[in-house]
CSV table of C-alpha atoms in Angstrom, one decimal:
chain,number,residue,atom,x,y,z
A,24,MET,CA,-3.0,-3.9,6.3
A,25,VAL,CA,-3.2,-6.5,3.6
A,26,GLU,CA,-4.1,-8.5,6.0
A,27,ASP,CA,-7.2,-6.9,7.1
A,28,ALA,CA,-8.3,-6.5,3.6
A,29,VAL,CA,-7.8,-9.9,3.0
A,30,GLU,CA,-9.7,-11.0,5.6
A,31,ALA,CA,-12.5,-8.5,5.2
A,32,ILE,CA,-13.1,-9.4,1.7
A,33,GLY,CA,-12.7,-13.3,2.3
A,34,PHE,CA,-13.1,-16.1,0.7
A,35,GLY,CA,-14.8,-16.2,-2.5
A,36,LYS,CA,-14.7,-16.7,-6.4
A,37,PHE,CA,-12.1,-15.5,-6.6
A,38,GLN,CA,-10.1,-17.9,-4.3
A,39,TRP,CA,-11.7,-20.7,-6.5
A,40,LYS,CA,-10.6,-20.0,-9.1
A,41,LEU,CA,-6.9,-19.5,-7.4
A,42,SER,CA,-7.2,-22.2,-5.6
A,43,VAL,CA,-7.9,-24.4,-9.6
A,44,LEU,CA,-4.6,-22.4,-11.0
A,45,THR,CA,-2.7,-23.5,-8.6
A,46,GLY,CA,-4.2,-27.0,-9.3
A,47,LEU,CA,-3.1,-26.3,-12.1
A,48,ALA,CA,0.4,-26.0,-11.3
A,49,TRP,CA,0.4,-29.1,-8.8
A,50,MET,CA,-1.1,-31.4,-11.5
A,51,ALA,CA,1.6,-30.2,-14.0
A,52,ASP,CA,4.2,-30.8,-11.3
A,53,ALA,CA,3.5,-34.3,-10.6
A,54,MET,CA,3.0,-35.0,-13.8
A,55,GLU,CA,6.7,-34.5,-15.1
A,56,MET,CA,7.7,-36.4,-11.8
A,57,MET,CA,5.3,-39.0,-12.7
A,58,ILE,CA,6.8,-39.4,-15.8
A,59,LEU,CA,10.5,-40.4,-14.4
A,60,SER,CA,9.0,-44.2,-13.7
A,61,ILE,CA,7.2,-44.4,-17.4
A,62,LEU,CA,10.4,-42.8,-19.1
A,63,ALA,CA,13.1,-44.5,-17.4
A,64,PRO,CA,12.2,-48.2,-18.5
A,65,GLN,CA,10.7,-47.7,-21.8
A,66,LEU,CA,14.6,-45.9,-22.7
A,67,HIS,CA,16.0,-49.2,-21.0
A,68,CYS,CA,14.9,-51.4,-23.9
A,69,GLU,CA,15.2,-48.9,-26.9
A,70,TRP,CA,18.3,-47.1,-26.5
A,71,ARG,CA,19.5,-50.2,-24.7
A,72,LEU,CA,21.1,-48.0,-21.7
A,73,PRO,CA,22.8,-49.7,-18.9
A,74,SER,CA,21.7,-49.2,-14.9
A,75,TRP,CA,23.8,-47.1,-14.1
A,76,GLN,CA,22.8,-44.2,-17.1
A,77,VAL,CA,18.6,-45.1,-16.1
A,78,ALA,CA,19.6,-43.9,-12.9
A,79,LEU,CA,20.9,-41.0,-13.8
A,80,LEU,CA,18.7,-40.5,-15.9
A,81,THR,CA,15.8,-39.7,-12.4
A,82,SER,CA,19.1,-38.0,-10.5
A,83,VAL,CA,19.3,-35.1,-13.0
A,84,VAL,CA,15.7,-33.6,-12.8
A,85,PHE,CA,15.8,-33.3,-9.2
A,86,VAL,CA,19.5,-32.2,-9.3
A,87,GLY,CA,18.0,-29.9,-11.4
A,88,MET,CA,15.3,-28.9,-8.9
A,89,MET,CA,17.9,-28.6,-5.7
A,90,SER,CA,19.5,-26.1,-7.6
A,91,SER,CA,17.2,-23.8,-8.5
A,92,SER,CA,14.8,-23.9,-5.9
A,93,THR,CA,17.0,-20.3,-4.2
A,94,LEU,CA,16.8,-19.5,-7.5
A,95,TRP,CA,13.6,-19.2,-8.0
A,96,GLY,CA,13.0,-18.0,-4.8
A,97,ASN,CA,14.7,-15.1,-4.5
A,98,ILE,CA,13.2,-14.2,-8.0
A,99,SER,CA,10.0,-14.5,-6.6
A,100,ASP,CA,10.9,-11.6,-3.9
A,101,GLN,CA,13.0,-9.6,-5.9
A,102,TYR,CA,10.7,-9.7,-8.6
A,103,GLY,CA,6.8,-10.3,-8.1
A,104,ARG,CA,6.1,-13.9,-7.6
A,105,LYS,CA,4.0,-13.9,-10.8
A,106,THR,CA,7.0,-12.9,-12.6
A,107,GLY,CA,9.5,-16.0,-11.3
A,108,LEU,CA,6.7,-17.8,-12.1
A,109,LYS,CA,5.4,-16.7,-15.0
A,110,ILE,CA,8.9,-18.0,-16.0
A,111,SER,CA,9.5,-21.3,-14.2
A,112,VAL,CA,6.0,-22.1,-15.8
A,113,LEU,CA,7.5,-21.6,-19.6
A,114,TRP,CA,11.1,-22.6,-19.3
A,115,THR,CA,9.2,-26.2,-17.4
A,116,LEU,CA,7.7,-26.0,-21.0
A,117,TYR,CA,9.7,-25.4,-23.4
A,118,TYR,CA,12.5,-28.1,-22.0
A,119,GLY,CA,9.5,-30.5,-21.6
A,120,ILE,CA,8.4,-30.3,-24.9
A,121,LEU,CA,12.0,-30.6,-26.6
A,122,SER,CA,12.3,-33.3,-24.6
A,123,ALA,CA,10.3,-35.1,-26.6
A,124,PHE,CA,12.4,-34.4,-29.7
A,125,ALA,CA,16.0,-35.7,-28.3
A,126,PRO,CA,18.0,-37.6,-31.1
A,127,VAL,CA,20.3,-39.3,-28.1
A,128,TYR,CA,20.8,-40.1,-24.5
A,129,SER,CA,22.9,-37.2,-23.7
A,130,TRP,CA,20.7,-34.4,-25.1
A,131,ILE,CA,17.9,-36.6,-23.6
A,132,LEU,CA,19.7,-36.1,-20.1
A,133,VAL,CA,20.4,-32.7,-20.3
A,134,LEU,CA,17.1,-31.5,-21.3
A,135,ARG,CA,14.9,-33.5,-18.4
A,136,GLY,CA,17.7,-31.7,-16.4
A,137,LEU,CA,17.1,-27.7,-17.7
A,138,VAL,CA,13.2,-29.6,-16.9
A,139,GLY,CA,14.0,-30.3,-13.0
A,140,PHE,CA,15.6,-26.7,-13.4
A,141,GLY,CA,12.3,-25.7,-14.4
A,142,ILE,CA,10.0,-27.6,-12.0
A,143,GLY,CA,11.9,-25.6,-8.3
A,144,GLY,CA,9.8,-22.3,-9.2
A,145,VAL,CA,6.8,-24.0,-9.0
A,146,PRO,CA,6.1,-24.2,-5.3
A,147,GLN,CA,6.7,-20.9,-5.5
A,148,SER,CA,2.1,-20.8,-6.8
A,149,VAL,CA,1.9,-22.7,-3.0
A,150,THR,CA,3.6,-18.5,-1.8
A,151,LEU,CA,1.7,-16.5,-4.1
A,152,TYR,CA,-1.3,-19.0,-3.3
A,153,ALA,CA,-0.9,-18.6,0.9
A,154,GLU,CA,-1.5,-14.3,0.5
A,155,PHE,CA,-3.9,-14.3,-1.4
A,156,LEU,CA,-6.1,-16.6,1.6
A,157,PRO,CA,-8.2,-15.3,4.3
A,158,MET,CA,-6.3,-16.9,7.4
A,159,LYS,CA,-9.0,-19.6,8.4
A,160,ALA,CA,-8.8,-20.4,4.6
A,161,ARG,CA,-5.6,-20.9,4.2
A,162,ALA,CA,-4.2,-24.6,6.0
A,163,LYS,CA,-7.4,-26.1,3.9
A,164,CYS,CA,-6.4,-24.9,1.2
A,165,ILE,CA,-3.5,-24.8,0.7
A,166,LEU,CA,-4.0,-29.1,1.8
A,167,LEU,CA,-6.4,-29.2,-0.8
A,168,ILE,CA,-4.0,-28.6,-3.6
A,169,GLU,CA,-2.3,-32.1,-2.8
A,170,VAL,CA,-5.0,-33.6,-4.0
A,171,PHE,CA,-4.4,-32.6,-7.4
A,172,TRP,CA,-0.8,-33.1,-7.0
A,173,ALA,CA,-2.3,-36.7,-6.9
A,174,ILE,CA,-4.4,-36.1,-9.2
A,175,GLY,CA,-1.9,-35.1,-11.5
A,176,THR,CA,0.0,-38.5,-11.5
A,177,VAL,CA,-3.3,-40.6,-11.9
A,178,PHE,CA,-3.5,-39.2,-14.7
A,179,GLU,CA,0.0,-39.4,-16.0
A,180,VAL,CA,-0.4,-43.3,-15.4
A,181,VAL,CA,-3.9,-42.7,-17.3
A,182,LEU,CA,-2.2,-41.4,-20.2
A,183,ALA,CA,0.9,-43.8,-20.2
A,184,VAL,CA,-1.5,-46.2,-20.8
A,185,PHE,CA,-3.9,-44.5,-24.0
A,186,VAL,CA,0.1,-43.6,-25.5
A,187,MET,CA,2.8,-45.3,-24.1
A,188,PRO,CA,1.8,-49.2,-26.6
A,189,SER,CA,0.3,-46.5,-30.0
A,190,LEU,CA,2.1,-43.0,-29.5
A,191,GLY,CA,5.4,-43.9,-28.0
A,192,TRP,CA,7.2,-42.1,-25.0
A,193,ARG,CA,8.0,-38.8,-27.3
A,194,TRP,CA,4.3,-38.3,-27.2
A,195,LEU,CA,3.9,-39.5,-23.7
A,196,LEU,CA,5.6,-35.7,-23.3
A,197,ILE,CA,3.9,-33.7,-25.4
A,198,LEU,CA,0.9,-34.7,-23.6
A,199,SER,CA,2.3,-34.7,-20.2
A,200,ALA,CA,2.6,-30.8,-21.5
A,201,VAL,CA,-0.7,-29.9,-22.0
A,202,PRO,CA,-1.5,-29.2,-17.5
A,203,LEU,CA,2.1,-27.0,-18.6
A,204,LEU,CA,0.4,-25.4,-21.7
A,205,LEU,CA,-3.2,-24.7,-19.7
A,206,PHE,CA,-1.5,-22.4,-16.8
A,207,ALA,CA,1.1,-20.5,-19.1
A,208,VAL,CA,-2.0,-18.9,-20.8
A,209,LEU,CA,-4.4,-18.4,-17.7
A,210,CYS,CA,-1.2,-17.0,-15.9
A,211,PHE,CA,-2.4,-13.9,-17.5
A,212,TRP,CA,-5.0,-13.4,-15.9
A,213,LEU,CA,-3.2,-14.1,-12.5
A,214,PRO,CA,-2.3,-11.0,-10.2
A,215,GLU,CA,0.9,-10.1,-8.5
A,216,SER,CA,0.9,-10.7,-4.5
A,217,ALA,CA,-0.9,-7.6,-2.4
A,218,ARG,CA,1.6,-8.4,-0.5
A,219,TYR,CA,4.3,-8.1,-2.8
A,220,ASP,CA,3.6,-4.9,-4.3
A,221,VAL,CA,2.8,-3.1,-0.8
A,222,LEU,CA,6.8,-4.2,-0.2
A,223,SER,CA,8.0,-3.2,-3.1
A,224,GLY,CA,6.2,0.0,-2.9
A,225,ASN,CA,3.2,0.1,-5.7
A,226,GLN,CA,0.4,1.2,-3.1
A,227,GLU,CA,-2.1,1.9,-6.2
A,228,LYS,CA,-1.4,-1.4,-8.1
A,229,ALA,CA,-2.1,-3.1,-4.5
A,230,ILE,CA,-5.4,-1.2,-4.3
A,231,ALA,CA,-5.7,-2.3,-7.6
A,232,THR,CA,-5.1,-6.0,-7.1
A,233,LEU,CA,-8.3,-5.8,-3.5
A,234,LYS,CA,-10.7,-4.0,-4.9
A,235,ARG,CA,-10.5,-6.8,-7.9
A,236,ILE,CA,-10.7,-9.6,-5.8
A,237,ALA,CA,-13.2,-7.8,-3.6
A,238,THR,CA,-15.4,-6.9,-7.0
A,239,GLU,CA,-15.1,-10.5,-8.0
A,240,ASN,CA,-16.5,-11.9,-4.7
A,241,GLY,CA,-19.2,-9.6,-4.6
A,242,ALA,CA,-17.4,-8.2,-0.8
A,243,PRO,CA,-16.8,-4.2,0.4
A,244,MET,CA,-14.0,-3.1,-0.1
A,245,PRO,CA,-12.8,-2.4,4.2
A,246,LEU,CA,-12.4,1.5,3.6
A,247,GLY,CA,-9.0,3.4,5.0
A,248,LYS,CA,-6.0,4.3,4.1
A,249,LEU,CA,-3.4,1.5,3.2
A,250,ILE,CA,-0.3,0.9,5.3
A,251,ILE,CA,2.5,1.1,3.2
A,252,SER,CA,6.5,-1.5,5.0
A,253,ARG,CA,8.3,-1.2,1.9
A,254,GLN,CA,11.6,-2.8,1.7
A,255,GLU,CA,14.1,-2.6,0.3
A,256,ASP,CA,16.8,-5.6,0.7
A,257,ARG,CA,14.2,-8.6,-0.2
A,258,GLY,CA,15.2,-11.5,-0.6
A,259,LYS,CA,18.5,-11.8,1.0
A,260,MET,CA,19.9,-15.3,2.6
A,261,ARG,CA,20.9,-13.3,5.5
A,262,ASP,CA,17.1,-12.6,6.2
A,263,LEU,CA,17.0,-16.2,6.9
A,264,PHE,CA,19.1,-16.6,9.5
A,265,THR,CA,18.4,-13.0,12.2
A,266,PRO,CA,18.0,-13.9,15.7
A,267,HIS,CA,14.1,-14.3,14.9
A,268,PHE,CA,14.7,-16.8,12.0
A,269,ARG,CA,17.9,-18.5,12.2
A,270,TRP,CA,16.4,-21.5,14.5
A,271,THR,CA,14.0,-22.1,12.4
A,272,THR,CA,15.2,-21.9,9.6
A,273,LEU,CA,18.0,-24.4,10.3
A,274,LEU,CA,14.6,-27.0,12.1
A,275,LEU,CA,12.8,-26.2,8.6
A,276,TRP,CA,15.2,-27.9,6.0
A,277,PHE,CA,16.4,-30.8,8.5
A,278,ILE,CA,12.0,-31.7,8.2
A,279,TRP,CA,12.4,-30.7,4.3
A,280,PHE,CA,15.0,-33.4,3.9
A,281,SER,CA,13.3,-35.4,5.9
A,282,ASN,CA,9.8,-35.4,5.0
A,283,ALA,CA,11.2,-36.3,0.7
A,284,PHE,CA,14.4,-38.9,1.4
A,285,SER,CA,11.4,-40.8,3.7
A,286,TYR,CA,8.7,-39.8,1.1
A,287,TYR,CA,10.4,-41.0,-2.1
A,288,GLY,CA,12.4,-43.8,0.5
A,289,LEU,CA,9.1,-44.8,1.4
A,290,VAL,CA,8.2,-45.2,-2.4
A,291,LEU,CA,11.4,-47.5,-4.1
A,292,LEU,CA,11.0,-49.5,-0.6
A,293,THR,CA,7.4,-50.6,-1.3
A,294,THR,CA,8.1,-52.1,-4.8
A,295,GLU,CA,11.1,-54.5,-3.0
A,296,LEU,CA,9.1,-55.2,-0.5
A,297,PHE,CA,6.3,-56.3,-3.3
A,298,GLN,CA,8.1,-58.3,-4.7
A,299,ALA,CA,10.3,-60.3,-2.5
A,300,GLY,CA,6.9,-61.0,-0.8
A,301,ASP,CA,7.9,-59.9,3.2
A,302,VAL,CA,11.0,-58.3,4.6
A,303,CYS,CA,11.9,-61.6,6.7
A,304,SER,CA,11.8,-62.7,2.9
A,305,ILE,CA,14.5,-60.1,1.9
A,306,SER,CA,17.0,-60.8,4.7
A,307,SER,CA,17.1,-64.6,4.7
A,308,ARG,CA,17.5,-65.1,0.6
A,309,LYS,CA,20.2,-66.3,-0.5
A,310,LYS,CA,21.5,-63.4,-3.3
A,311,ALA,CA,22.9,-66.1,-5.9
A,312,VAL,CA,26.1,-65.1,-7.6
A,313,GLU,CA,24.5,-65.0,-11.3
A,314,ALA,CA,26.6,-63.3,-14.5
A,315,LYS,CA,23.1,-60.4,-14.8
A,316,CYS,CA,23.8,-58.6,-18.0
A,317,SER,CA,23.0,-54.3,-16.8
A,318,LEU,CA,21.1,-53.8,-20.1
A,319,ALA,CA,18.8,-56.9,-19.4
A,320,CYS,CA,15.5,-54.6,-19.8
A,321,GLU,CA,10.9,-56.0,-19.1
A,322,TYR,CA,9.1,-53.0,-20.9
A,323,LEU,CA,5.7,-51.4,-17.7
A,324,SER,CA,3.3,-54.0,-17.6
A,325,GLU,CA,-0.7,-53.0,-17.3
A,326,GLU,CA,0.0,-54.8,-13.9
A,327,ASP,CA,2.8,-52.1,-13.4
A,328,TYR,CA,0.7,-48.8,-14.2
A,329,MET,CA,-2.1,-50.2,-12.0
A,330,ASP,CA,0.6,-50.6,-8.9
A,331,LEU,CA,1.2,-47.5,-10.2
A,332,LEU,CA,-1.5,-46.5,-9.9
A,333,TRP,CA,-2.7,-48.3,-6.7
A,334,THR,CA,0.2,-47.1,-4.6
A,335,THR,CA,-0.6,-43.0,-5.6
A,336,LEU,CA,-4.1,-43.5,-4.3
A,337,SER,CA,-3.0,-43.7,-0.6
A,338,GLU,CA,-2.4,-40.7,-0.7
A,339,PHE,CA,-5.9,-39.0,-0.7
A,340,PRO,CA,-6.2,-40.6,2.7
A,341,GLY,CA,-3.8,-39.4,3.3
A,342,VAL,CA,-4.3,-34.8,2.7
A,343,LEU,CA,-8.3,-35.9,4.9
A,344,VAL,CA,-5.9,-36.7,8.4
A,345,THR,CA,-4.0,-33.9,7.5
A,346,LEU,CA,-6.8,-31.7,6.7
A,347,TRP,CA,-8.9,-32.9,9.8
A,348,ILE,CA,-6.3,-32.0,12.5
A,349,ILE,CA,-4.0,-29.1,11.1
A,350,ASP,CA,-6.5,-26.8,12.8
A,351,ARG,CA,-7.3,-28.6,15.3
A,352,LEU,CA,-3.9,-29.6,17.1
A,353,GLY,CA,-2.0,-27.0,15.0
A,354,ARG,CA,1.4,-26.8,12.0
A,355,LYS,CA,3.7,-28.6,15.0
A,356,LYS,CA,1.8,-30.9,16.6
A,357,THR,CA,0.8,-32.0,13.4
A,358,MET,CA,3.5,-32.6,11.6
A,359,ALA,CA,5.4,-34.6,14.6
A,360,LEU,CA,2.7,-36.6,14.2
A,361,CYS,CA,2.8,-37.7,10.9
A,362,PHE,CA,6.4,-38.1,11.3
A,363,VAL,CA,6.1,-40.6,14.5
A,364,ILE,CA,3.2,-43.2,13.2
A,365,PHE,CA,5.6,-43.1,9.7
A,366,SER,CA,8.8,-44.1,12.6
A,367,LEU,CA,6.4,-46.3,14.1
A,368,CYS,CA,5.1,-48.3,10.8
A,369,SER,CA,8.4,-48.2,8.8
A,370,LEU,CA,10.0,-50.6,12.4
A,371,LEU,CA,6.9,-52.4,12.5
A,372,LEU,CA,8.1,-54.2,9.1
A,373,PHE,CA,10.8,-55.8,11.6
A,374,ILE,CA,7.2,-59.0,12.7
A,375,CYS,CA,7.2,-61.7,9.4
A,376,VAL,CA,3.8,-60.1,8.9
A,377,GLY,CA,2.5,-61.3,5.6
A,378,ARG,CA,1.3,-59.6,2.0
A,379,ASN,CA,-1.7,-57.6,3.5
A,380,MET,CA,-0.9,-57.0,6.8
A,381,LEU,CA,2.8,-55.0,5.2
A,382,THR,CA,0.3,-53.7,2.6
A,383,LEU,CA,-1.1,-52.5,5.4
A,384,LEU,CA,1.7,-50.7,6.5
A,385,LEU,CA,3.1,-49.2,3.5
A,386,PHE,CA,-0.6,-47.6,3.8
A,387,ILE,CA,-1.2,-46.1,6.0
A,388,ALA,CA,3.3,-45.0,6.5
A,389,ARG,CA,2.3,-43.2,3.0
A,390,ALA,CA,-0.9,-41.7,3.9
A,391,PHE,CA,1.0,-39.9,6.9
A,392,ILE,CA,4.2,-38.9,5.3
A,393,SER,CA,2.5,-37.6,2.4
A,394,GLY,CA,0.0,-35.3,4.9
A,395,GLY,CA,3.5,-34.5,6.4
A,396,PHE,CA,4.9,-33.8,3.5
A,397,GLN,CA,1.9,-31.1,3.3
A,398,ALA,CA,1.4,-30.0,6.6
A,399,ALA,CA,5.1,-28.6,5.9
A,400,TYR,CA,3.9,-27.0,3.0
A,401,VAL,CA,1.5,-25.3,4.7
A,402,TYR,CA,3.4,-24.0,7.4
A,403,THR,CA,6.5,-22.5,5.8
A,404,PRO,CA,5.0,-19.7,3.8
A,405,GLU,CA,3.1,-18.7,7.0
A,406,VAL,CA,6.3,-18.7,9.2
A,407,TYR,CA,8.5,-16.3,6.7
A,408,PRO,CA,8.0,-12.6,6.4
A,409,THR,CA,6.9,-11.1,3.0
A,410,ALA,CA,10.3,-10.3,2.5
A,411,THR,CA,11.9,-14.1,3.0
A,412,ARG,CA,8.4,-15.6,2.3
A,413,ALA,CA,9.2,-17.0,-1.6
A,414,LEU,CA,13.1,-17.6,-0.4
A,415,GLY,CA,12.3,-19.5,2.4
A,416,LEU,CA,10.1,-21.8,0.3
A,417,GLY,CA,12.8,-22.0,-1.8
A,418,THR,CA,15.5,-22.8,0.3
A,419,CYS,CA,13.5,-25.6,1.7
A,420,SER,CA,12.2,-27.5,-1.2
A,421,GLY,CA,15.5,-27.4,-2.2
A,422,MET,CA,16.7,-29.0,0.6
A,423,ALA,CA,13.6,-31.8,0.5
A,424,ARG,CA,15.5,-32.5,-3.4
A,425,VAL,CA,18.7,-33.6,-1.6
A,426,GLY,CA,16.8,-35.6,0.6
A,427,ALA,CA,15.0,-37.3,-2.5
A,428,LEU,CA,19.1,-37.7,-4.5
A,429,ILE,CA,20.7,-39.8,-1.5
A,430,THR,CA,17.3,-41.6,-0.8
A,431,PRO,CA,18.1,-44.4,-3.6
A,432,PHE,CA,21.5,-45.2,-1.5
A,433,ILE,CA,19.2,-46.0,1.7
A,434,ALA,CA,16.5,-47.4,0.0
A,435,GLN,CA,18.0,-50.3,-2.9
A,436,VAL,CA,21.3,-49.7,-1.6
A,437,MET,CA,22.2,-49.9,2.5
A,438,LEU,CA,18.4,-52.4,0.8
A,439,GLU,CA,20.8,-55.1,0.2
A,440,SER,CA,22.6,-55.3,2.9
A,441,SER,CA,21.1,-55.1,5.1
A,442,VAL,CA,16.9,-54.0,5.4
A,443,TYR,CA,17.0,-53.6,9.1
A,444,LEU,CA,19.0,-51.5,8.9
A,445,THR,CA,17.7,-49.7,6.5
A,446,LEU,CA,14.2,-49.3,8.6
A,447,VAL,CA,16.5,-48.0,11.6
A,448,VAL,CA,17.7,-45.0,8.7
A,449,TYR,CA,13.9,-44.4,7.6
A,450,SER,CA,12.4,-45.2,11.0
A,451,GLY,CA,15.0,-42.7,12.9
A,452,CYS,CA,15.2,-39.6,10.6
A,453,CYS,CA,11.3,-39.2,11.5
A,454,LEU,CA,11.8,-39.4,14.8
A,455,LEU,CA,14.0,-36.8,14.4
A,456,ALA,CA,12.3,-34.8,12.9
A,457,ALA,CA,9.0,-35.4,14.8
A,458,LEU,CA,11.3,-33.4,17.5
A,459,ALA,CA,12.5,-31.1,15.3
A,460,SER,CA,8.8,-30.1,14.0
A,461,CYS,CA,7.6,-29.8,17.6
A,462,PHE,CA,10.7,-27.7,19.0
A,463,LEU,CA,10.5,-25.0,16.1
A,464,PRO,CA,9.8,-22.1,18.2
A,465,ILE,CA,6.6,-20.4,16.4
A,466,GLU,CA,3.2,-21.9,16.0
A,467,THR,CA,1.9,-19.7,12.7
A,468,LYS,CA,-2.4,-21.9,13.9
A,469,GLY,CA,-4.7,-18.3,13.8
A,470,ARG,CA,-1.8,-15.6,13.4
A,471,GLY,CA,-1.3,-13.8,10.8
A,472,LEU,CA,1.0,-13.9,7.3
A,473,GLN,CA,3.8,-11.4,8.6
A,474,GLU,CA,4.9,-8.9,6.0
A,475,SER,CA,8.0,-6.1,7.0
A,476,SER,CA,11.2,-8.8,7.9
A,477,HIS,CA,12.0,-5.7,10.3
A,478,ARG,CA,9.4,-6.1,13.0
A,479,GLU,CA,9.4,-9.0,14.8
A,480,TRP,CA,6.8,-11.8,14.5
A,481,GLY,CA,4.0,-11.2,15.6
A,482,GLN,CA,4.0,-7.5,16.0
A,483,GLU,CA,1.6,-7.4,13.6
A,484,MET,CA,-0.6,-9.7,14.1
A,485,VAL,CA,-2.0,-8.7,17.7
A,486,GLY,CA,-5.8,-10.3,18.2
A,487,ARG,CA,-6.2,-10.9,14.6
A,488,GLY,CA,-6.3,-15.1,16.2
A,489,THR,CA,-9.9,-14.7,17.6
A,490,HIS,CA,-11.9,-12.5,15.4
A,491,GLY,CA,-12.6,-10.8,12.0
A,492,THR,CA,-11.9,-7.9,13.1
A,493,GLY,CA,-10.0,-7.1,15.8
A,494,VAL,CA,-6.7,-5.5,14.9
A,495,ALA,CA,-4.2,-4.3,16.0
A,496,ARG,CA,-3.4,-0.5,17.3
A,497,SER,CA,-1.5,1.1,14.7
A,498,ASN,CA,-4.6,-0.1,12.3
A,499,SER,CA,-7.6,0.4,14.1
A,500,GLY,CA,-9.5,1.9,11.3
A,501,SER,CA,-9.3,-0.2,8.3
A,502,GLN,CA,-11.9,-2.3,8.8
A,503,GLU,CA,-14.6,0.3,9.5
């Protein structure tokens, strides 16, 4: 089977190249997301936009991502991972550059929405990446891709510091598309997933891809015939709700929702809490009734850019901690632990702590929620079979966007009436997500990737968790 061939060939030069390429996709995604924090206040001032139009500019990107995530998953399962990824990247690149030439607000609103529609397909790079990774390296590699996300956000802020004062936001939009352009050019080097080729009955193409990887890695190609497990009905929504996967799908949807809801909520809460000084200052602050002009605006200062930079850096320790525990505790316990620590940090904010303690608690909370998000990115492609892997990841990503859309109403609107209730909502949501993680029926640590959804989970993976050579009886000899 492809699983045996990937294990036998191992990790090498091919996977290193693929890591950089997948990282580029993540970097581009992060830059397109980070630009929202920079573009919104700039257009607010330049075009004299009221507050609700500024907020709509951010929301429309999430709406685009939410509406397209499942579609890109379906395309990737039916027509190939490379096809889905290539179309989504070219789509994002085209509308990303086009939005730099938007003459009026309505144009940029539509174009950024279309950019969001394209970004919805970027998580499929993880599907393709995971299918080429040997089991022992899979969790570490997918987690390290998060580093590229952090690099992307840092790079965007640094780019804005230099570009915004002299060239303006239009040039920032064009230059922010450079990683996407690089990925679009290098995308043609990408092979189609051998697992997908086997499932679609394209045996010769799968063998050619595996031989190419073996040659690049300088490893011998395993002997024997490749087992074909052809499946025509790929990427079907009903396959996510078969008796084997029904609970997994529903629990994962809630976990992904909670991840994005809490992650983006914390990002919004951080600025609110820093401005107030601490939680007690917000709750005891007497809000003077003042007529406030919704057109009043301030351009981002260098200090604001530095704050954006520092909050992003907390994701690096989050990745390192998750990296250390994910293969020790397993995927489920890692996600649960990240959610519990985030909840504890949220509850500790109830105490009237000083600025330094507040910064530390927010730093720890951000580190662990980003680690939990990444653990979900490891678990989801591992738990679904090749026939529905892209769709499974796509629907989960769509649920995450729902969480991201709802969270401003809690972190900004509810915060005005009760800061304690806001913290309880986030803390409670993450405690429920920790429970959901524990109740997931399947632990994927030390398991191979399942090929066909017509077989029971684990049927093709017997014995793969402990030895590199131990394979199921049905494919004995394929590594000899």
